[in-house]
Short mmCIF file of C-alpha atoms in Angstrom, two decimals:
data_model
loop_
_atom_site.label_atom_id
_atom_site.label_comp_id
_atom_site.label_asym_id
_atom_site.label_seq_id
_atom_site.Cartn_x
_atom_site.Cartn_y
_atom_site.Cartn_z
CA UNK A 1 3.66 8.27 3.46
CA UNK A 2 4.87 10.50 6.34
CA UNK A 3 3.62 14.05 6.94
CA UNK A 4 2.70 15.32 3.51
CA UNK A 5 4.91 17.95 1.83
CA UNK A 6 3.95 21.52 2.72
CA UNK A 7 4.54 24.79 0.90
CA UNK A 8 4.01 28.40 1.89
CA UNK A 9 2.79 30.56 -0.99
CA UNK A 10 4.27 34.00 -0.33
CA UNK A 11 4.88 37.34 -2.05
CA UNK A 12 3.59 40.88 -2.29
CA UNK A 13 -0.17 41.50 -1.92
CA UNK A 14 -2.39 41.06 -4.96
CA UNK A 15 -0.03 38.87 -7.00
CA UNK A 16 -2.41 35.91 -7.28
CA UNK A 17 -1.20 33.85 -4.32
CA UNK A 18 -4.70 32.73 -3.32
CA UNK A 19 -5.52 31.87 -6.94
CA UNK A 20 -2.44 29.64 -7.10
CA UNK A 21 -3.44 27.89 -3.86
CA UNK A 22 -7.00 27.34 -5.10
CA UNK A 23 -5.83 25.92 -8.43
CA UNK A 24 -3.13 23.68 -6.96
CA UNK A 25 -5.41 22.11 -4.33
CA UNK A 26 -8.50 22.07 -6.61
CA UNK A 27 -10.71 24.02 -4.24
CA UNK A 28 -13.08 26.91 -4.89
CA UNK A 29 -13.66 27.49 -1.16
CA UNK A 30 -10.68 29.86 -1.02
CA UNK A 31 -11.50 33.57 -1.00
CA UNK A 32 -10.13 35.39 -4.04
CA UNK A 33 -10.51 39.08 -4.79
CA UNK A 34 -8.90 41.74 -6.93
CA UNK A 35 -8.74 43.92 -3.81
CA UNK A 36 -5.34 43.94 -2.13
CA UNK A 37 -5.15 42.40 1.34
CA UNK A 38 -8.00 39.89 1.04
CA UNK A 39 -5.86 37.30 2.85
CA UNK A 40 -5.14 38.64 6.36
CA UNK A 41 -4.24 35.38 8.11
CA UNK A 42 -2.44 32.20 7.09
CA UNK A 43 -4.64 29.22 6.21
CA UNK A 44 -3.60 25.71 5.27
CA UNK A 45 -5.30 23.82 2.42
CA UNK A 46 -4.61 20.26 1.28
CA UNK A 47 -5.05 18.39 -1.96
CA UNK A 48 -6.73 15.11 -1.05
CA UNK A 49 -7.40 11.85 -2.84
CA UNK A 50 -9.53 9.21 -1.11
CA UNK A 51 -9.55 11.46 1.97
CA UNK A 52 -5.74 11.31 2.19
CA UNK A 53 -3.77 14.59 1.92
CA UNK A 54 -1.05 14.41 -0.75
CA UNK A 55 0.39 17.88 -0.11
CA UNK A 56 -0.60 21.12 1.60
CA UNK A 57 -0.30 24.80 0.72
CA UNK A 58 -0.33 27.73 3.15
CA UNK A 59 -2.16 30.74 1.77
CA UNK A 60 -0.46 33.73 3.40
CA UNK A 61 -0.83 37.52 3.62
CA UNK A 62 1.53 39.60 1.49
CA UNK A 63 4.75 41.26 2.62
CA UNK A 64 4.01 44.74 3.99
CA UNK A 65 7.33 45.88 5.53
CA UNK A 66 10.06 43.68 4.05
CA UNK A 67 12.72 46.45 4.09
CA UNK A 68 12.13 47.20 7.79
CA UNK A 69 12.13 43.46 8.50
CA UNK A 70 15.47 43.06 6.75
CA UNK A 71 16.92 46.00 8.69
CA UNK A 72 15.83 44.41 12.00
CA UNK A 73 17.39 41.07 11.04
CA UNK A 74 20.67 42.68 10.03
CA UNK A 75 20.95 44.28 13.44
CA UNK A 76 21.22 40.81 14.97
CA UNK A 77 24.35 38.67 14.97
CA UNK A 78 23.78 37.35 11.45
CA UNK A 79 26.64 35.35 10.02
CA UNK A 80 25.38 32.64 7.66
CA UNK A 81 25.11 30.05 10.43
CA UNK A 82 22.79 32.25 12.50
CA UNK A 83 20.43 33.72 9.91
CA UNK A 84 17.63 31.24 10.54
CA UNK A 85 18.09 31.84 14.26
CA UNK A 86 17.63 35.58 13.65
CA UNK A 87 14.32 34.94 11.89
CA UNK A 88 13.21 32.72 14.78
CA UNK A 89 14.06 35.57 17.18
CA UNK A 90 12.00 37.90 15.03
CA UNK A 91 8.99 35.57 15.25
CA UNK A 92 9.36 35.21 19.00
CA UNK A 93 9.70 38.95 19.50
CA UNK A 94 6.96 40.18 17.18
CA UNK A 95 4.73 37.14 17.26
CA UNK A 96 3.71 37.61 20.88
CA UNK A 97 2.03 40.76 21.99
CA UNK A 98 0.44 43.83 20.52
CA UNK A 99 3.57 45.10 18.78
CA UNK A 100 3.24 42.45 16.09
CA UNK A 101 -0.28 43.56 15.23
CA UNK A 102 0.91 47.10 14.68
CA UNK A 103 4.18 46.53 12.79
CA UNK A 104 4.89 43.08 11.37
CA UNK A 105 1.64 41.14 11.65
CA UNK A 106 1.67 40.01 8.01
CA UNK A 107 5.36 39.13 8.03
CA UNK A 108 4.87 37.01 11.16
CA UNK A 109 1.91 35.25 9.53
CA UNK A 110 3.75 34.36 6.33
CA UNK A 111 7.08 33.36 7.91
CA UNK A 112 5.59 31.16 10.63
CA UNK A 113 4.71 28.13 8.44
CA UNK A 114 8.16 28.30 6.81
CA UNK A 115 10.15 28.41 10.04
CA UNK A 116 7.87 26.54 12.43
CA UNK A 117 6.21 24.05 10.05
CA UNK A 118 9.17 23.46 7.75
CA UNK A 119 7.20 24.50 4.68
CA UNK A 120 8.90 24.91 1.34
CA UNK A 121 8.59 28.30 -0.34
CA UNK A 122 6.62 29.23 -3.46
CA UNK A 123 7.30 32.90 -4.13
CA UNK A 124 4.82 34.62 -6.47
CA UNK A 125 5.37 37.71 -8.62
CA UNK A 126 3.42 39.44 -11.39
CA UNK A 127 5.10 39.08 -14.79
CA UNK A 128 3.13 41.98 -16.27
CA UNK A 129 4.86 44.62 -14.11
CA UNK A 130 8.56 45.57 -14.25
CA UNK A 131 11.07 44.11 -11.84
CA UNK A 132 12.12 46.47 -9.06
CA UNK A 133 14.87 46.30 -6.41
CA UNK A 134 12.15 46.90 -3.80
CA UNK A 135 11.45 43.14 -3.97
CA UNK A 136 15.01 42.21 -2.98
CA UNK A 137 14.64 42.57 0.82
CA UNK A 138 11.81 40.01 0.95
CA UNK A 139 13.64 37.62 -1.37
CA UNK A 140 16.69 37.91 0.87
CA UNK A 141 14.59 37.14 3.94
CA UNK A 142 13.27 34.01 2.21
CA UNK A 143 16.84 33.04 1.36
CA UNK A 144 17.80 33.31 5.01
CA UNK A 145 15.25 30.66 5.99
CA UNK A 146 17.30 28.02 4.13
CA UNK A 147 14.12 26.26 2.96
CA UNK A 148 13.70 24.85 -0.60
CA UNK A 149 12.48 27.69 -2.80
CA UNK A 150 10.69 28.08 -6.12
CA UNK A 151 9.50 31.26 -7.80
CA UNK A 152 6.33 31.37 -9.90
CA UNK A 153 5.82 34.22 -12.35
CA UNK A 154 2.08 34.83 -12.64
CA UNK A 155 1.35 36.76 -15.89
CA UNK A 156 -1.69 38.52 -14.46
CA UNK A 157 -1.83 41.21 -17.12
CA UNK A 158 0.53 39.73 -19.71
CA UNK A 159 4.13 38.51 -20.06
CA UNK A 160 5.86 41.81 -20.90
CA UNK A 161 8.45 41.53 -18.12
CA UNK A 162 8.75 37.77 -17.67
CA UNK A 163 12.35 37.60 -18.99
CA UNK A 164 13.37 40.48 -16.76
CA UNK A 165 11.90 38.69 -13.74
CA UNK A 166 13.59 35.41 -14.67
CA UNK A 167 17.01 37.08 -14.64
CA UNK A 168 16.45 38.57 -11.19
CA UNK A 169 14.66 35.62 -9.58
CA UNK A 170 17.33 33.16 -10.73
CA UNK A 171 19.73 34.78 -8.26
CA UNK A 172 17.51 33.92 -5.29
CA UNK A 173 15.58 30.78 -6.27
CA UNK A 174 16.68 27.38 -7.56
CA UNK A 175 13.67 27.10 -9.88
CA UNK A 176 11.71 29.79 -11.73
CA UNK A 177 8.50 28.88 -13.60
CA UNK A 178 5.76 30.79 -15.42
CA UNK A 179 2.35 29.70 -14.13
CA UNK A 180 -1.06 31.27 -14.69
CA UNK A 181 -3.47 29.88 -12.07
CA UNK A 182 -6.51 31.21 -13.95
CA UNK A 183 -5.96 29.39 -17.24
CA UNK A 184 -3.26 26.72 -16.85
CA UNK A 185 -4.64 23.19 -16.84
CA UNK A 186 -3.74 19.97 -15.10
CA UNK A 187 -0.55 19.43 -17.13
CA UNK A 188 1.00 22.71 -15.96
CA UNK A 189 -0.15 22.07 -12.39
CA UNK A 190 1.57 18.69 -12.36
CA UNK A 191 4.70 20.25 -13.88
CA UNK A 192 4.89 22.66 -10.92
CA UNK A 193 4.52 19.75 -8.49
CA UNK A 194 7.18 17.67 -10.21
CA UNK A 195 9.53 20.64 -10.37
CA UNK A 196 9.37 21.11 -6.62
CA UNK A 197 10.20 17.44 -6.18
CA UNK A 198 13.63 18.25 -7.61
CA UNK A 199 14.33 20.72 -4.78
CA UNK A 200 13.93 18.42 -1.79
CA UNK A 201 15.17 14.85 -1.47
CA UNK A 202 12.94 14.43 1.58
CA UNK A 203 9.82 15.13 -0.49
CA UNK A 204 10.92 13.91 -3.90
CA UNK A 205 9.42 10.42 -3.80
CA UNK A 206 6.15 11.56 -2.23
CA UNK A 207 5.66 14.41 -4.69
CA UNK A 208 6.40 12.29 -7.75
CA UNK A 209 3.99 9.62 -6.50
CA UNK A 210 1.39 12.30 -5.84
CA UNK A 211 1.76 13.72 -9.34
CA UNK A 212 1.26 10.26 -10.86
CA UNK A 213 -1.76 9.61 -8.61
CA UNK A 214 -3.34 12.94 -9.60
CA UNK A 215 -2.73 12.18 -13.28
CA UNK A 216 -4.47 8.79 -12.95
CA UNK A 217 -7.31 10.41 -10.99
CA UNK A 218 -7.81 12.94 -13.79
CA UNK A 219 -8.02 10.13 -16.36
CA UNK A 220 -10.53 8.26 -14.18
CA UNK A 221 -12.54 11.46 -13.82
CA UNK A 222 -12.67 11.82 -17.60
CA UNK A 223 -13.95 8.26 -17.84
CA UNK A 224 -16.61 8.93 -15.20
CA UNK A 225 -17.66 12.04 -17.12
CA UNK A 226 -17.99 9.93 -20.27
CA UNK A 227 -20.23 7.54 -18.35
CA UNK A 228 -22.42 10.38 -17.04
CA UNK A 229 -22.79 11.86 -20.53
CA UNK A 230 -23.54 8.52 -22.20
CA UNK A 231 -26.19 7.73 -19.57
CA UNK A 232 -27.71 11.19 -20.03
CA UNK A 233 -27.87 10.71 -23.80
CA UNK A 234 -29.41 7.24 -23.44
CA UNK A 235 -32.10 8.52 -21.07
CA UNK A 236 -32.80 11.75 -22.95
CA UNK A 237 -33.14 10.11 -26.38
CA UNK A 238 -35.62 7.55 -25.06
CA UNK A 239 -37.59 9.94 -22.83
CA UNK A 240 -41.25 10.49 -23.59
CA UNK A 241 -44.41 11.83 -21.98
CA UNK A 242 -47.82 10.27 -22.61
CA UNK A 243 -51.30 11.24 -21.42
CA UNK A 244 -54.76 9.94 -22.36
CA UNK A 245 -56.99 12.25 -24.40
CA UNK A 246 -60.26 12.10 -22.54
CA UNK A 247 -62.16 14.41 -24.90
CA UNK A 248 -61.38 15.79 -28.35
CA UNK A 249 -62.15 19.34 -27.23
CA UNK A 250 -59.30 19.09 -24.72
CA UNK A 251 -56.71 18.20 -27.36
CA UNK A 252 -55.18 21.67 -27.82
CA UNK A 253 -54.68 22.30 -24.11
CA UNK A 254 -53.39 18.76 -23.57
CA UNK A 255 -50.87 19.13 -26.40
CA UNK A 256 -49.50 22.30 -24.82
CA UNK A 257 -49.29 20.60 -21.42
CA UNK A 258 -47.49 17.54 -22.78
CA UNK A 259 -44.98 19.61 -24.75
CA UNK A 260 -44.14 21.64 -21.66
CA UNK A 261 -43.74 18.53 -19.53
CA UNK A 262 -41.60 16.81 -22.14
CA UNK A 263 -39.32 19.82 -22.56
CA UNK A 264 -39.03 20.20 -18.79
CA UNK A 265 -38.06 16.54 -18.43
CA UNK A 266 -35.20 16.86 -20.92
CA UNK A 267 -34.08 20.16 -19.39
CA UNK A 268 -34.01 18.56 -15.96
CA UNK A 269 -31.97 15.64 -17.32
CA UNK A 270 -29.46 18.15 -18.68
CA UNK A 271 -29.33 20.19 -15.48
CA UNK A 272 -28.68 17.07 -13.39
CA UNK A 273 -25.85 16.18 -15.75
CA UNK A 274 -24.30 19.63 -15.32
CA UNK A 275 -24.51 19.39 -11.53
CA UNK A 276 -22.93 15.91 -11.57
CA UNK A 277 -20.05 17.16 -13.75
CA UNK A 278 -19.47 20.09 -11.39
CA UNK A 279 -19.14 17.70 -8.46
CA UNK A 280 -16.91 15.36 -10.43
CA UNK A 281 -14.36 18.11 -11.06
CA UNK A 282 -14.60 19.53 -7.52
CA UNK A 283 -16.28 22.76 -8.51
CA UNK A 284 -18.52 22.81 -5.47
CA UNK A 285 -19.30 26.52 -5.63
CA UNK A 286 -19.42 27.04 -9.37
CA UNK A 287 -23.10 26.14 -9.32
CA UNK A 288 -23.66 29.60 -7.81
CA UNK A 289 -22.99 30.89 -11.33
CA UNK A 290 -25.56 28.57 -12.89
CA UNK A 291 -28.11 31.41 -12.95
CA UNK A 292 -25.71 33.50 -15.02
CA UNK A 293 -25.03 30.54 -17.27
CA UNK A 294 -28.74 30.07 -17.90
CA UNK A 295 -28.88 33.61 -19.28
CA UNK A 296 -26.04 33.03 -21.76
CA UNK A 297 -26.49 29.32 -22.47
CA UNK A 298 -29.11 28.92 -25.21
CA UNK A 299 -32.22 27.00 -24.24
CA UNK A 300 -32.13 23.37 -25.29
CA UNK A 301 -35.20 23.79 -27.51
CA UNK A 302 -34.22 27.13 -29.06
CA UNK A 303 -33.62 26.00 -32.63
CA UNK A 304 -32.00 29.32 -33.55
CA UNK A 305 -28.93 28.10 -31.66
CA UNK A 306 -28.84 24.51 -32.78
CA UNK A 307 -26.09 25.33 -35.27
CA UNK A 308 -23.76 25.96 -32.30
CA UNK A 309 -23.92 22.34 -31.16
CA UNK A 310 -25.60 20.34 -33.92
CA UNK A 311 -24.40 19.34 -37.36
CA UNK A 312 -24.66 21.28 -40.59
CA UNK A 313 -27.13 19.85 -43.12
CA UNK A 314 -24.24 18.67 -45.30
CA UNK A 315 -22.48 16.98 -42.37
CA UNK A 316 -25.73 15.44 -41.15
CA UNK A 317 -26.52 13.91 -44.53
CA UNK A 318 -22.97 12.55 -44.88
CA UNK A 319 -22.99 10.95 -41.44
CA UNK A 320 -26.51 9.56 -41.81
CA UNK A 321 -25.64 8.12 -45.21
CA UNK A 322 -22.44 6.52 -43.90
CA UNK A 323 -24.27 5.12 -40.90
CA UNK A 324 -27.05 3.74 -43.08
CA UNK A 325 -24.53 2.19 -45.43
CA UNK A 326 -22.74 0.57 -42.50
CA UNK A 327 -26.01 -0.91 -41.26
CA UNK A 328 -26.82 -2.13 -44.77
CA UNK A 329 -23.41 -3.72 -45.04
CA UNK A 330 -24.22 -5.84 -41.99
CA UNK A 331 -27.30 -7.12 -43.83
CA UNK A 332 -25.18 -7.91 -46.88
CA UNK A 333 -22.70 -9.79 -44.71
CA UNK A 334 -25.55 -11.84 -43.23
CA UNK A 335 -26.65 -12.84 -46.74
CA UNK A 336 -23.15 -13.98 -47.64
CA UNK A 337 -22.81 -11.43 -50.42
CA UNK A 338 -25.88 -12.65 -52.31
CA UNK A 339 -27.37 -9.15 -52.15
CA UNK A 340 -24.48 -7.76 -54.26
CA UNK A 341 -24.13 -4.94 -51.67
CA UNK A 342 -27.58 -3.54 -52.42
CA UNK A 343 -28.23 -3.37 -48.67
CA UNK A 344 -25.38 -0.92 -48.16
CA UNK A 345 -26.44 1.15 -51.15
CA UNK A 346 -30.12 1.32 -50.19
CA UNK A 347 -29.28 1.88 -46.52
CA UNK A 348 -26.99 4.79 -47.34
CA UNK A 349 -29.41 6.43 -49.75
CA UNK A 350 -32.39 5.89 -47.44
CA UNK A 351 -30.65 7.34 -44.40
CA UNK A 352 -29.32 10.29 -46.36
CA UNK A 353 -32.70 11.12 -47.82
CA UNK A 354 -34.37 10.74 -44.44
CA UNK A 355 -31.97 13.22 -42.91
CA UNK A 356 -33.06 15.81 -45.49
CA UNK A 357 -36.56 15.67 -44.07
CA UNK A 358 -35.74 15.88 -40.39
CA UNK A 359 -38.60 17.46 -38.51
CA UNK A 360 -36.59 19.96 -36.43
CA UNK A 361 -39.39 19.36 -33.90
CA UNK A 362 -38.15 16.93 -31.25
CA UNK A 363 -41.35 17.37 -29.27
CA UNK A 364 -43.67 16.48 -32.16
CA UNK A 365 -46.76 14.76 -30.80
CA UNK A 366 -48.21 11.44 -31.88
CA UNK A 367 -51.76 10.28 -31.32
CA UNK A 368 -52.47 6.58 -30.87
CA UNK A 369 -55.61 4.59 -30.15
CA UNK A 370 -55.72 2.73 -26.86
CA UNK A 371 -56.60 -0.99 -26.72
CA UNK A 372 -59.76 -0.34 -24.68
CA UNK A 373 -60.78 2.68 -26.68
CA UNK A 374 -59.88 6.34 -26.48
CA UNK A 375 -56.73 8.11 -27.59
CA UNK A 376 -53.32 8.85 -26.13
CA UNK A 377 -51.05 11.81 -26.85
CA UNK A 378 -47.28 11.25 -26.68
CA UNK A 379 -44.34 13.66 -26.93
CA UNK A 380 -40.98 12.02 -27.63
CA UNK A 381 -38.86 10.06 -27.80
CA UNK A 382 -36.21 11.92 -29.85
CA UNK A 383 -36.19 10.76 -33.46
CA UNK A 384 -34.65 13.93 -34.85
CA UNK A 385 -30.99 13.08 -35.54
CA UNK A 386 -29.77 16.66 -35.39
CA UNK A 387 -31.44 17.19 -32.03
CA UNK A 388 -29.63 14.10 -30.76
CA UNK A 389 -26.37 15.70 -31.87
CA UNK A 390 -27.41 18.93 -30.12
CA UNK A 391 -27.95 17.03 -26.87
CA UNK A 392 -24.53 15.40 -27.09
CA UNK A 393 -22.76 18.54 -28.33
CA UNK A 394 -24.05 20.60 -25.43
CA UNK A 395 -22.99 17.92 -22.94
CA UNK A 396 -19.49 17.56 -24.40
CA UNK A 397 -18.98 21.34 -24.62
CA UNK A 398 -20.05 21.80 -20.99
CA UNK A 399 -17.77 19.01 -19.77
CA UNK A 400 -14.82 20.45 -21.66
CA UNK A 401 -15.42 23.88 -20.13
CA UNK A 402 -15.56 22.46 -16.60
CA UNK A 403 -12.61 20.07 -17.01
CA UNK A 404 -10.42 22.88 -18.32
CA UNK A 405 -11.47 25.40 -15.69
CA UNK A 406 -8.85 26.17 -13.06
CA UNK A 407 -10.16 26.50 -9.52
CA UNK A 408 -8.43 29.85 -9.20
CA UNK A 409 -10.62 31.25 -11.97
CA UNK A 410 -13.59 33.13 -10.53
CA UNK A 411 -14.78 34.70 -13.79
CA UNK A 412 -18.26 33.78 -15.10
CA UNK A 413 -18.35 30.38 -16.74
CA UNK A 414 -18.22 30.45 -20.53
CA UNK A 415 -19.11 27.37 -22.59
CA UNK A 416 -17.35 27.42 -25.95
CA UNK A 417 -19.97 26.19 -28.38
CA UNK A 418 -18.83 24.58 -31.60
CA UNK A 419 -20.61 22.35 -34.09
CA UNK A 420 -17.20 20.89 -35.02
CA UNK A 421 -16.80 19.08 -31.70
CA UNK A 422 -17.38 15.74 -33.41
CA UNK A 423 -14.25 16.23 -35.54
CA UNK A 424 -12.23 15.06 -32.52
CA UNK A 425 -13.31 11.54 -33.54
CA UNK A 426 -11.93 9.63 -36.48
CA UNK A 427 -14.43 9.04 -39.30
CA UNK A 428 -15.28 5.42 -38.42
CA UNK A 429 -16.13 6.46 -34.83
CA UNK A 430 -18.25 9.36 -36.11
CA UNK A 431 -20.26 6.89 -38.16
CA UNK A 432 -20.61 4.51 -35.20
CA UNK A 433 -21.75 7.39 -32.98
CA UNK A 434 -24.32 8.46 -35.57
CA UNK A 435 -25.73 4.94 -35.66
CA UNK A 436 -26.19 4.92 -31.89
CA UNK A 437 -27.87 8.33 -31.88
CA UNK A 438 -30.21 7.29 -34.70
CA UNK A 439 -31.45 4.28 -32.74
CA UNK A 440 -31.43 5.92 -29.32
CA UNK A 441 -35.18 6.54 -29.33
CA UNK A 442 -35.71 2.78 -29.22
CA UNK A 443 -33.67 2.49 -26.05
CA UNK A 444 -30.01 1.48 -26.06
CA UNK A 445 -28.97 -1.93 -24.79
CA UNK A 446 -26.26 -2.34 -22.15
CA UNK A 447 -23.70 -3.17 -24.83
CA UNK A 448 -24.71 -0.13 -26.89
CA UNK A 449 -24.39 2.11 -23.81
CA UNK A 450 -20.90 0.80 -23.20
CA UNK A 451 -20.04 1.51 -26.84
CA UNK A 452 -21.45 5.02 -26.50
CA UNK A 453 -19.39 5.60 -23.35
CA UNK A 454 -16.18 4.60 -25.16
CA UNK A 455 -16.98 6.96 -28.02
CA UNK A 456 -17.74 9.83 -25.63
CA UNK A 457 -14.50 9.14 -23.76
CA UNK A 458 -12.62 9.47 -27.05
CA UNK A 459 -14.37 12.81 -27.57
CA UNK A 460 -13.34 14.08 -24.13
CA UNK A 461 -9.70 13.21 -24.73
#
């Protein structure tokens, strides 16, 4: 691949140009603010895979004096063959010396990558405000550059005037798309990339290859997230804390200590998972908001909020019964049918009844005698089926929130909790998942972990 395709993102101030750059290159290092004029100099950012840039975007200041710029250009000898030359003269004249800083500093900044770097043009407008002829001088200037051009309508405050903008922009730009960099996901981002490939034969092959590579990378990232979540579930379900009870009078204080340590261990497992998912999806700075998330994200052991992530009692009984019946059916198969399916019947009834008496206390302590005398207190591992679903539901909900979050979105992170997250799986996979969660406290084998990862991957899709 030669020099990667480059685009200058241009337009009026405060139209979401920096948000578009951040979302398209998957970077949250780019400064974004609701205040006009945050970007005062042009910066180049690249989307990279395996440390190779696939394409670059120039984040530019907004037009400040487009009408005066157009008037200056028209004073030159500007037949169609000399229009680009007129813009080059403008850059030479105002780009050197103090005059540029006083009059056309921003225009020089935004036009330089187009004229001197050969960047394509992505022109950004706000679809929630009416079209006005005041935008025509800057669109004409961009036309004069002769570079491939696309317009993006960013519906910052709504789409009231999108059709009006489409009519006007179609006269200046070969392609006009609606794109919201705060909410639009990977599919819309790839659509923008593929659309620009249609504008330039020189970049077409590279951009289409890049879009395919990014699509495959996203799928691989989902698979890696499934692995992280399945490993977290395997470790969390089997986690336990044990301490010897040296004297009976110390039992109360030791119980409190063990419960705290056990809860902390599971909370740390969950926090490490969240940090790993942030890194996986290139949200390097989103962890700054983790303190805010902690305030709004219910504590793992706060049972008042288990309904947000866990299963209803009816759903839990149904899944446990189906899982028990499936396990019993394996016993029946091993006996060649001689059991007349009593294994499936007893397994289903037993599992269903057991789920009615779940403890709702995942940190319930057990006391066991030691071989050489004395006692040992143990918290964990997780035997409560609903708590196992809570662990997985929280992990899946967090991953979905991060995977769907555009890098141009700087609002506080919100995790959409829903106890119906398991409905993304077909019934047979729900039953298989329930069986794995029920036995997780015993420690999952390598084959069981692989099975869990496949089921989680299906959930994430």
